[in-house]
């Protein structure tokens, strides 16, 4: 990476979902040089987040690589799916191939937070020729049940909040243990990335509450089965794993086993004072990601 820091402007890109039923949205931050032949970054957010979740990281990246950041179906500016059973990792993955196809992009570096990381592993296992590298943010082939149950406990609420102060307080109540040191301004910024203001001034989370149905009824709707065999299929692909020091999703034991099974092109960094999941603007996270990206084309 050697260019100037990327600017916040992006092009809105709309494309058809893989099943052709929905219109989906992605941010397209174009590289400063059209001659840059390096694989773009495809950033995939977690279960209840959207494309805004990566804004803090993008501010630290150089502008010489294209960055593509989608809202998964049912999130942000993408259509909600009237068939809630489609809110599954394999459906999201099919949408990502459709997104790359719509942008005529053959290869990409995948950066995935939580659910987005599971998607990255599925994509790398299915099409290793199209995945240049993977950054996993606080997720791996084994997901701790305690963390999954915690997520289940708060996903799906549809009640509106009175305004941004209440939204910030709600975000702090849900994520405070994971983000030590956050102050009022941090929580307001977090809420503005995670929520949407309605015409009446009330605020709601920017996702379809129906995404909760799958994770409540079917664990495979959130975590695909037999992920260790999937992990073994990623052996040809460079992987960087980031783990929050206090994560209740990704254990140190899982990271150690990931390293044992993927010894040739695997690196991992623990992010201090973070649970699930790091924001990715933490100095340790930024340094690790920049170093990793400098080695993959």
PDB file of C-alpha atoms in Angstrom, residues 35-286:
ATOM      1  CA  UNK A  35      -4.118   1.007 -13.882  1.00  0.00           C
ATOM      2  CA  UNK A  36      -4.025  -0.669 -10.463  1.00  0.00           C
ATOM      3  CA  UNK A  37      -4.402  -4.362 -11.276  1.00  0.00           C
ATOM      4  CA  UNK A  38      -4.439  -5.613  -7.697  1.00  0.00           C
ATOM      5  CA  UNK A  39      -7.471  -7.508  -6.480  1.00  0.00           C
ATOM      6  CA  UNK A  40     -10.074  -5.262  -4.834  1.00  0.00           C
ATOM      7  CA  UNK A  41     -11.203  -5.649  -1.247  1.00  0.00           C
ATOM      8  CA  UNK A  42     -14.649  -7.126  -0.641  1.00  0.00           C
ATOM      9  CA  UNK A  43     -15.738  -6.277   2.915  1.00  0.00           C
ATOM     10  CA  UNK A  44     -18.605  -8.256   4.444  1.00  0.00           C
ATOM     11  CA  UNK A  45     -20.288  -7.144   7.658  1.00  0.00           C
ATOM     12  CA  UNK A  46     -21.739  -9.085  10.580  1.00  0.00           C
ATOM     13  CA  UNK A  47     -25.251 -10.316  11.234  1.00  0.00           C
ATOM     14  CA  UNK A  48     -26.917  -7.060  12.320  1.00  0.00           C
ATOM     15  CA  UNK A  49     -24.589  -4.559  10.664  1.00  0.00           C
ATOM     16  CA  UNK A  50     -24.347  -2.965   7.209  1.00  0.00           C
ATOM     17  CA  UNK A  51     -21.785  -1.403   4.892  1.00  0.00           C
ATOM     18  CA  UNK A  52     -21.249   1.565   7.223  1.00  0.00           C
ATOM     19  CA  UNK A  53     -19.624  -0.799   9.703  1.00  0.00           C
ATOM     20  CA  UNK A  54     -16.337  -0.599   7.784  1.00  0.00           C
ATOM     21  CA  UNK A  55     -16.098   3.201   7.655  1.00  0.00           C
ATOM     22  CA  UNK A  56     -13.584   3.372  10.556  1.00  0.00           C
ATOM     23  CA  UNK A  57     -11.260   0.885   8.834  1.00  0.00           C
ATOM     24  CA  UNK A  58     -11.580   2.461   5.388  1.00  0.00           C
ATOM     25  CA  UNK A  59     -10.336   5.772   6.780  1.00  0.00           C
ATOM     26  CA  UNK A  60      -6.990   4.055   7.442  1.00  0.00           C
ATOM     27  CA  UNK A  61      -6.590   2.387   4.048  1.00  0.00           C
ATOM     28  CA  UNK A  62      -4.706   3.717   1.064  1.00  0.00           C
ATOM     29  CA  UNK A  63      -6.609   4.805  -2.013  1.00  0.00           C
ATOM     30  CA  UNK A  64      -4.749   2.626  -4.491  1.00  0.00           C
ATOM     31  CA  UNK A  65      -6.971  -0.428  -4.176  1.00  0.00           C
ATOM     32  CA  UNK A  66     -10.669  -0.635  -4.996  1.00  0.00           C
ATOM     33  CA  UNK A  67     -12.956  -1.355  -2.041  1.00  0.00           C
ATOM     34  CA  UNK A  68     -16.404  -2.926  -2.385  1.00  0.00           C
ATOM     35  CA  UNK A  69     -18.693  -2.927   0.655  1.00  0.00           C
ATOM     36  CA  UNK A  70     -22.187  -4.431   0.308  1.00  0.00           C
ATOM     37  CA  UNK A  71     -25.294  -4.290   2.448  1.00  0.00           C
ATOM     38  CA  UNK A  72     -26.365  -7.927   2.652  1.00  0.00           C
ATOM     39  CA  UNK A  73     -29.996  -8.626   1.799  1.00  0.00           C
ATOM     40  CA  UNK A  74     -32.212  -7.424   4.637  1.00  0.00           C
ATOM     41  CA  UNK A  75     -29.710  -4.786   5.766  1.00  0.00           C
ATOM     42  CA  UNK A  76     -29.065  -1.130   5.086  1.00  0.00           C
ATOM     43  CA  UNK A  77     -30.167  -0.013   1.614  1.00  0.00           C
ATOM     44  CA  UNK A  78     -30.627  -3.530   0.236  1.00  0.00           C
ATOM     45  CA  UNK A  79     -34.115  -4.962  -0.180  1.00  0.00           C
ATOM     46  CA  UNK A  80     -35.586  -6.963   2.662  1.00  0.00           C
ATOM     47  CA  UNK A  81     -36.430 -10.533   1.710  1.00  0.00           C
ATOM     48  CA  UNK A  82     -40.121 -11.453   2.186  1.00  0.00           C
ATOM     49  CA  UNK A  83     -38.989 -15.060   2.589  1.00  0.00           C
ATOM     50  CA  UNK A  84     -37.082 -15.035   5.873  1.00  0.00           C
ATOM     51  CA  UNK A  85     -35.744 -18.545   5.289  1.00  0.00           C
ATOM     52  CA  UNK A  86     -33.376 -17.014   2.721  1.00  0.00           C
ATOM     53  CA  UNK A  87     -31.418 -15.225   5.439  1.00  0.00           C
ATOM     54  CA  UNK A  88     -28.700 -17.871   5.412  1.00  0.00           C
ATOM     55  CA  UNK A  89     -24.936 -17.803   4.777  1.00  0.00           C
ATOM     56  CA  UNK A  90     -25.129 -19.737   1.521  1.00  0.00           C
ATOM     57  CA  UNK A  91     -27.688 -17.261   0.164  1.00  0.00           C
ATOM     58  CA  UNK A  92     -25.511 -14.302   1.108  1.00  0.00           C
ATOM     59  CA  UNK A  93     -22.508 -15.979  -0.536  1.00  0.00           C
ATOM     60  CA  UNK A  94     -24.440 -16.439  -3.781  1.00  0.00           C
ATOM     61  CA  UNK A  95     -25.278 -12.729  -3.642  1.00  0.00           C
ATOM     62  CA  UNK A  96     -21.570 -11.893  -3.262  1.00  0.00           C
ATOM     63  CA  UNK A  97     -20.685 -13.808  -6.411  1.00  0.00           C
ATOM     64  CA  UNK A  98     -23.509 -11.915  -8.150  1.00  0.00           C
ATOM     65  CA  UNK A  99     -22.066  -8.636  -6.861  1.00  0.00           C
ATOM     66  CA  UNK A 100     -18.581  -9.415  -8.132  1.00  0.00           C
ATOM     67  CA  UNK A 101     -20.048 -10.484 -11.450  1.00  0.00           C
ATOM     68  CA  UNK A 102     -22.005  -7.254 -11.755  1.00  0.00           C
ATOM     69  CA  UNK A 103     -18.747  -5.336 -11.282  1.00  0.00           C
ATOM     70  CA  UNK A 104     -16.852  -7.635 -13.690  1.00  0.00           C
ATOM     71  CA  UNK A 105     -14.454  -8.527 -10.893  1.00  0.00           C
ATOM     72  CA  UNK A 106     -12.864 -11.962 -11.038  1.00  0.00           C
ATOM     73  CA  UNK A 107     -10.679 -11.938  -7.917  1.00  0.00           C
ATOM     74  CA  UNK A 108     -10.894 -10.273  -4.511  1.00  0.00           C
ATOM     75  CA  UNK A 109      -9.395 -10.071  -1.050  1.00  0.00           C
ATOM     76  CA  UNK A 110     -12.157 -10.854   1.430  1.00  0.00           C
ATOM     77  CA  UNK A 111     -12.495  -9.062   4.781  1.00  0.00           C
ATOM     78  CA  UNK A 112     -15.293 -10.461   6.920  1.00  0.00           C
ATOM     79  CA  UNK A 113     -16.584  -9.640  10.384  1.00  0.00           C
ATOM     80  CA  UNK A 114     -18.371 -12.464  12.219  1.00  0.00           C
ATOM     81  CA  UNK A 115     -21.030 -13.683   9.733  1.00  0.00           C
ATOM     82  CA  UNK A 116     -19.023 -11.969   6.987  1.00  0.00           C
ATOM     83  CA  UNK A 117     -16.010 -14.048   7.973  1.00  0.00           C
ATOM     84  CA  UNK A 118     -18.021 -17.267   7.739  1.00  0.00           C
ATOM     85  CA  UNK A 119     -19.067 -16.129   4.273  1.00  0.00           C
ATOM     86  CA  UNK A 120     -15.424 -15.501   3.370  1.00  0.00           C
ATOM     87  CA  UNK A 121     -14.512 -19.048   4.373  1.00  0.00           C
ATOM     88  CA  UNK A 122     -17.369 -20.463   2.294  1.00  0.00           C
ATOM     89  CA  UNK A 123     -16.297 -18.403  -0.703  1.00  0.00           C
ATOM     90  CA  UNK A 124     -12.641 -19.377  -0.367  1.00  0.00           C
ATOM     91  CA  UNK A 125     -13.452 -23.062  -0.072  1.00  0.00           C
ATOM     92  CA  UNK A 126     -15.773 -22.982  -3.092  1.00  0.00           C
ATOM     93  CA  UNK A 127     -13.631 -20.832  -5.404  1.00  0.00           C
ATOM     94  CA  UNK A 128     -10.045 -20.593  -4.158  1.00  0.00           C
ATOM     95  CA  UNK A 129      -8.963 -19.382  -7.600  1.00  0.00           C
ATOM     96  CA  UNK A 130     -11.003 -16.216  -7.062  1.00  0.00           C
ATOM     97  CA  UNK A 131      -9.977 -15.459  -3.465  1.00  0.00           C
ATOM     98  CA  UNK A 132      -6.572 -13.813  -3.117  1.00  0.00           C
ATOM     99  CA  UNK A 133      -6.587 -13.571   0.662  1.00  0.00           C
ATOM    100  CA  UNK A 134      -8.938 -13.542   3.660  1.00  0.00           C
ATOM    101  CA  UNK A 135      -9.088 -11.376   6.790  1.00  0.00           C
ATOM    102  CA  UNK A 136     -11.312 -12.881   9.488  1.00  0.00           C
ATOM    103  CA  UNK A 137     -12.543 -10.483  12.165  1.00  0.00           C
ATOM    104  CA  UNK A 138     -13.258 -12.431  15.352  1.00  0.00           C
ATOM    105  CA  UNK A 139     -14.613 -15.590  13.806  1.00  0.00           C
ATOM    106  CA  UNK A 140     -13.261 -18.986  12.851  1.00  0.00           C
ATOM    107  CA  UNK A 141     -14.250 -22.582  12.115  1.00  0.00           C
ATOM    108  CA  UNK A 142     -15.591 -23.053  15.650  1.00  0.00           C
ATOM    109  CA  UNK A 143     -18.088 -20.605  17.148  1.00  0.00           C
ATOM    110  CA  UNK A 144     -18.468 -20.463  20.926  1.00  0.00           C
ATOM    111  CA  UNK A 145     -22.050 -21.252  21.964  1.00  0.00           C
ATOM    112  CA  UNK A 146     -22.012 -18.595  24.688  1.00  0.00           C
ATOM    113  CA  UNK A 147     -21.411 -15.831  22.175  1.00  0.00           C
ATOM    114  CA  UNK A 148     -23.956 -17.204  19.730  1.00  0.00           C
ATOM    115  CA  UNK A 149     -26.591 -17.316  22.472  1.00  0.00           C
ATOM    116  CA  UNK A 150     -25.752 -13.741  23.463  1.00  0.00           C
ATOM    117  CA  UNK A 151     -26.325 -12.592  19.875  1.00  0.00           C
ATOM    118  CA  UNK A 152     -29.611 -14.501  19.746  1.00  0.00           C
ATOM    119  CA  UNK A 153     -30.743 -12.644  22.865  1.00  0.00           C
ATOM    120  CA  UNK A 154     -30.821  -9.222  21.202  1.00  0.00           C
ATOM    121  CA  UNK A 155     -31.370  -9.766  17.481  1.00  0.00           C
ATOM    122  CA  UNK A 156     -34.805  -9.042  16.057  1.00  0.00           C
ATOM    123  CA  UNK A 157     -36.236  -6.296  18.212  1.00  0.00           C
ATOM    124  CA  UNK A 158     -38.326  -3.942  16.074  1.00  0.00           C
ATOM    125  CA  UNK A 159     -39.188  -1.235  18.575  1.00  0.00           C
ATOM    126  CA  UNK A 160     -38.326   2.293  17.488  1.00  0.00           C
ATOM    127  CA  UNK A 161     -36.059   4.498  19.599  1.00  0.00           C
ATOM    128  CA  UNK A 162     -36.915   8.095  20.368  1.00  0.00           C
ATOM    129  CA  UNK A 163     -33.750   9.529  18.847  1.00  0.00           C
ATOM    130  CA  UNK A 164     -29.995   9.184  18.565  1.00  0.00           C
ATOM    131  CA  UNK A 165     -29.336   9.441  22.299  1.00  0.00           C
ATOM    132  CA  UNK A 166     -31.531   6.444  22.961  1.00  0.00           C
ATOM    133  CA  UNK A 167     -29.996   4.584  20.013  1.00  0.00           C
ATOM    134  CA  UNK A 168     -26.499   5.217  21.371  1.00  0.00           C
ATOM    135  CA  UNK A 169     -27.563   3.989  24.800  1.00  0.00           C
ATOM    136  CA  UNK A 170     -29.074   0.844  23.284  1.00  0.00           C
ATOM    137  CA  UNK A 171     -25.878   0.143  21.326  1.00  0.00           C
ATOM    138  CA  UNK A 172     -23.809   0.617  24.472  1.00  0.00           C
ATOM    139  CA  UNK A 173     -26.042  -1.741  26.442  1.00  0.00           C
ATOM    140  CA  UNK A 174     -25.598  -4.437  23.811  1.00  0.00           C
ATOM    141  CA  UNK A 175     -21.937  -3.925  22.910  1.00  0.00           C
ATOM    142  CA  UNK A 176     -20.389  -2.161  25.906  1.00  0.00           C
ATOM    143  CA  UNK A 177     -18.542  -5.209  27.206  1.00  0.00           C
ATOM    144  CA  UNK A 178     -16.868  -5.678  23.813  1.00  0.00           C
ATOM    145  CA  UNK A 179     -15.676  -2.116  23.310  1.00  0.00           C
ATOM    146  CA  UNK A 180     -13.842  -0.961  26.426  1.00  0.00           C
ATOM    147  CA  UNK A 181     -13.001   2.732  26.539  1.00  0.00           C
ATOM    148  CA  UNK A 182     -15.832   3.935  24.303  1.00  0.00           C
ATOM    149  CA  UNK A 183     -17.287   7.301  25.311  1.00  0.00           C
ATOM    150  CA  UNK A 184     -20.528   9.079  24.394  1.00  0.00           C
ATOM    151  CA  UNK A 185     -19.207  10.315  21.028  1.00  0.00           C
ATOM    152  CA  UNK A 186     -18.031   6.810  20.139  1.00  0.00           C
ATOM    153  CA  UNK A 187     -21.426   5.300  20.931  1.00  0.00           C
ATOM    154  CA  UNK A 188     -23.231   7.970  18.937  1.00  0.00           C
ATOM    155  CA  UNK A 189     -20.984   7.269  15.944  1.00  0.00           C
ATOM    156  CA  UNK A 190     -21.570   3.526  16.422  1.00  0.00           C
ATOM    157  CA  UNK A 191     -25.339   4.078  16.493  1.00  0.00           C
ATOM    158  CA  UNK A 192     -25.252   6.205  13.340  1.00  0.00           C
ATOM    159  CA  UNK A 193     -23.444   3.395  11.509  1.00  0.00           C
ATOM    160  CA  UNK A 194     -25.874   0.786  12.804  1.00  0.00           C
ATOM    161  CA  UNK A 195     -29.234   2.560  12.771  1.00  0.00           C
ATOM    162  CA  UNK A 196     -31.415   4.660  10.467  1.00  0.00           C
ATOM    163  CA  UNK A 197     -33.491   7.729  11.282  1.00  0.00           C
ATOM    164  CA  UNK A 198     -37.108   7.456  10.178  1.00  0.00           C
ATOM    165  CA  UNK A 199     -39.134  10.362   8.668  1.00  0.00           C
ATOM    166  CA  UNK A 200     -40.835  10.876  12.040  1.00  0.00           C
ATOM    167  CA  UNK A 201     -37.475  11.339  13.760  1.00  0.00           C
ATOM    168  CA  UNK A 202     -37.488   7.985  15.484  1.00  0.00           C
ATOM    169  CA  UNK A 203     -34.551   5.618  14.985  1.00  0.00           C
ATOM    170  CA  UNK A 204     -34.487   1.921  14.127  1.00  0.00           C
ATOM    171  CA  UNK A 205     -31.734  -0.617  13.604  1.00  0.00           C
ATOM    172  CA  UNK A 206     -30.888  -0.933   9.908  1.00  0.00           C
ATOM    173  CA  UNK A 207     -31.866  -4.549   9.435  1.00  0.00           C
ATOM    174  CA  UNK A 208     -34.946  -6.655   8.842  1.00  0.00           C
ATOM    175  CA  UNK A 209     -36.078  -8.061  12.210  1.00  0.00           C
ATOM    176  CA  UNK A 210     -36.890 -11.287  10.345  1.00  0.00           C
ATOM    177  CA  UNK A 211     -33.182 -12.154  10.242  1.00  0.00           C
ATOM    178  CA  UNK A 212     -33.693 -13.362  13.826  1.00  0.00           C
ATOM    179  CA  UNK A 213     -36.020 -16.174  12.728  1.00  0.00           C
ATOM    180  CA  UNK A 214     -33.272 -18.241  11.177  1.00  0.00           C
ATOM    181  CA  UNK A 215     -30.829 -18.042  14.060  1.00  0.00           C
ATOM    182  CA  UNK A 216     -33.571 -18.792  16.575  1.00  0.00           C
ATOM    183  CA  UNK A 217     -34.818 -21.889  14.767  1.00  0.00           C
ATOM    184  CA  UNK A 218     -31.820 -23.270  12.908  1.00  0.00           C
ATOM    185  CA  UNK A 219     -28.196 -22.924  13.968  1.00  0.00           C
ATOM    186  CA  UNK A 220     -27.052 -23.727  10.418  1.00  0.00           C
ATOM    187  CA  UNK A 221     -28.757 -20.515   9.312  1.00  0.00           C
ATOM    188  CA  UNK A 222     -25.993 -18.679  11.181  1.00  0.00           C
ATOM    189  CA  UNK A 223     -23.114 -21.138  11.367  1.00  0.00           C
ATOM    190  CA  UNK A 224     -22.745 -23.704   8.566  1.00  0.00           C
ATOM    191  CA  UNK A 225     -21.962 -27.231   9.814  1.00  0.00           C
ATOM    192  CA  UNK A 226     -18.569 -28.946   9.640  1.00  0.00           C
ATOM    193  CA  UNK A 227     -16.478 -25.806   9.436  1.00  0.00           C
ATOM    194  CA  UNK A 228     -13.180 -27.518  10.232  1.00  0.00           C
ATOM    195  CA  UNK A 229     -13.310 -29.450   6.973  1.00  0.00           C
ATOM    196  CA  UNK A 230     -14.108 -26.136   5.276  1.00  0.00           C
ATOM    197  CA  UNK A 231     -11.111 -24.540   6.999  1.00  0.00           C
ATOM    198  CA  UNK A 232      -8.840 -27.303   5.696  1.00  0.00           C
ATOM    199  CA  UNK A 233      -9.914 -26.402   2.157  1.00  0.00           C
ATOM    200  CA  UNK A 234      -8.480 -22.893   2.612  1.00  0.00           C
ATOM    201  CA  UNK A 235      -4.877 -24.141   2.823  1.00  0.00           C
ATOM    202  CA  UNK A 236      -3.795 -22.416  -0.450  1.00  0.00           C
ATOM    203  CA  UNK A 237      -5.151 -19.017   0.636  1.00  0.00           C
ATOM    204  CA  UNK A 238      -3.314 -16.528   2.905  1.00  0.00           C
ATOM    205  CA  UNK A 239      -5.428 -15.825   5.982  1.00  0.00           C
ATOM    206  CA  UNK A 240      -5.147 -13.210   8.733  1.00  0.00           C
ATOM    207  CA  UNK A 241      -7.276 -13.845  11.824  1.00  0.00           C
ATOM    208  CA  UNK A 242      -8.031 -11.035  14.248  1.00  0.00           C
ATOM    209  CA  UNK A 243      -9.370 -11.961  17.674  1.00  0.00           C
ATOM    210  CA  UNK A 244     -10.793  -9.647  20.301  1.00  0.00           C
ATOM    211  CA  UNK A 245      -8.960 -10.240  23.570  1.00  0.00           C
ATOM    212  CA  UNK A 246     -12.283 -10.803  25.372  1.00  0.00           C
ATOM    213  CA  UNK A 247     -14.134 -12.525  22.545  1.00  0.00           C
ATOM    214  CA  UNK A 248     -16.955 -14.913  23.424  1.00  0.00           C
ATOM    215  CA  UNK A 249     -17.165 -16.117  19.803  1.00  0.00           C
ATOM    216  CA  UNK A 250     -13.583 -17.020  18.864  1.00  0.00           C
ATOM    217  CA  UNK A 251     -11.480 -18.774  21.519  1.00  0.00           C
ATOM    218  CA  UNK A 252      -7.692 -18.838  21.768  1.00  0.00           C
ATOM    219  CA  UNK A 253      -7.877 -22.615  21.458  1.00  0.00           C
ATOM    220  CA  UNK A 254      -9.683 -22.312  18.144  1.00  0.00           C
ATOM    221  CA  UNK A 255      -7.078 -19.857  16.850  1.00  0.00           C
ATOM    222  CA  UNK A 256      -4.306 -22.264  17.870  1.00  0.00           C
ATOM    223  CA  UNK A 257      -5.988 -25.099  15.991  1.00  0.00           C
ATOM    224  CA  UNK A 258      -6.473 -22.851  12.964  1.00  0.00           C
ATOM    225  CA  UNK A 259      -2.739 -22.165  12.982  1.00  0.00           C
ATOM    226  CA  UNK A 260      -1.889 -25.857  13.360  1.00  0.00           C
ATOM    227  CA  UNK A 261      -4.013 -26.813  10.366  1.00  0.00           C
ATOM    228  CA  UNK A 262      -2.948 -23.849   8.193  1.00  0.00           C
ATOM    229  CA  UNK A 263       0.772 -23.456   8.952  1.00  0.00           C
ATOM    230  CA  UNK A 264       2.083 -22.006   5.708  1.00  0.00           C
ATOM    231  CA  UNK A 265       0.041 -18.844   5.134  1.00  0.00           C
ATOM    232  CA  UNK A 266      -1.702 -18.033   8.393  1.00  0.00           C
ATOM    233  CA  UNK A 267      -1.153 -15.157  10.793  1.00  0.00           C
ATOM    234  CA  UNK A 268      -3.160 -13.971  13.768  1.00  0.00           C
ATOM    235  CA  UNK A 269      -3.284 -10.942  16.038  1.00  0.00           C
ATOM    236  CA  UNK A 270      -5.166 -10.391  19.282  1.00  0.00           C
ATOM    237  CA  UNK A 271      -6.767  -6.975  19.671  1.00  0.00           C
ATOM    238  CA  UNK A 272      -6.498  -5.659  23.257  1.00  0.00           C
ATOM    239  CA  UNK A 273      -9.577  -4.518  25.201  1.00  0.00           C
ATOM    240  CA  UNK A 274     -11.992  -5.824  22.576  1.00  0.00           C
ATOM    241  CA  UNK A 275     -14.628  -8.529  22.603  1.00  0.00           C
ATOM    242  CA  UNK A 276     -16.829  -9.503  19.697  1.00  0.00           C
ATOM    243  CA  UNK A 277     -16.025  -7.840  17.447  1.00  0.00           C
ATOM    244  CA  UNK A 278     -13.200  -5.307  17.007  1.00  0.00           C
ATOM    245  CA  UNK A 279     -14.142  -2.156  15.088  1.00  0.00           C
ATOM    246  CA  UNK A 280     -10.952  -2.583  12.980  1.00  0.00           C
ATOM    247  CA  UNK A 281      -9.713   0.944  13.577  1.00  0.00           C
ATOM    248  CA  UNK A 282      -7.708  -0.220  16.592  1.00  0.00           C
ATOM    249  CA  UNK A 283      -3.945   0.332  16.039  1.00  0.00           C
ATOM    250  CA  UNK A 284      -3.168  -3.387  16.301  1.00  0.00           C
ATOM    251  CA  UNK A 285      -5.899  -4.226  13.788  1.00  0.00           C
ATOM    252  CA  UNK A 286      -4.922  -1.504  11.319  1.00  0.00           C
TER     253      UNK A 286
END
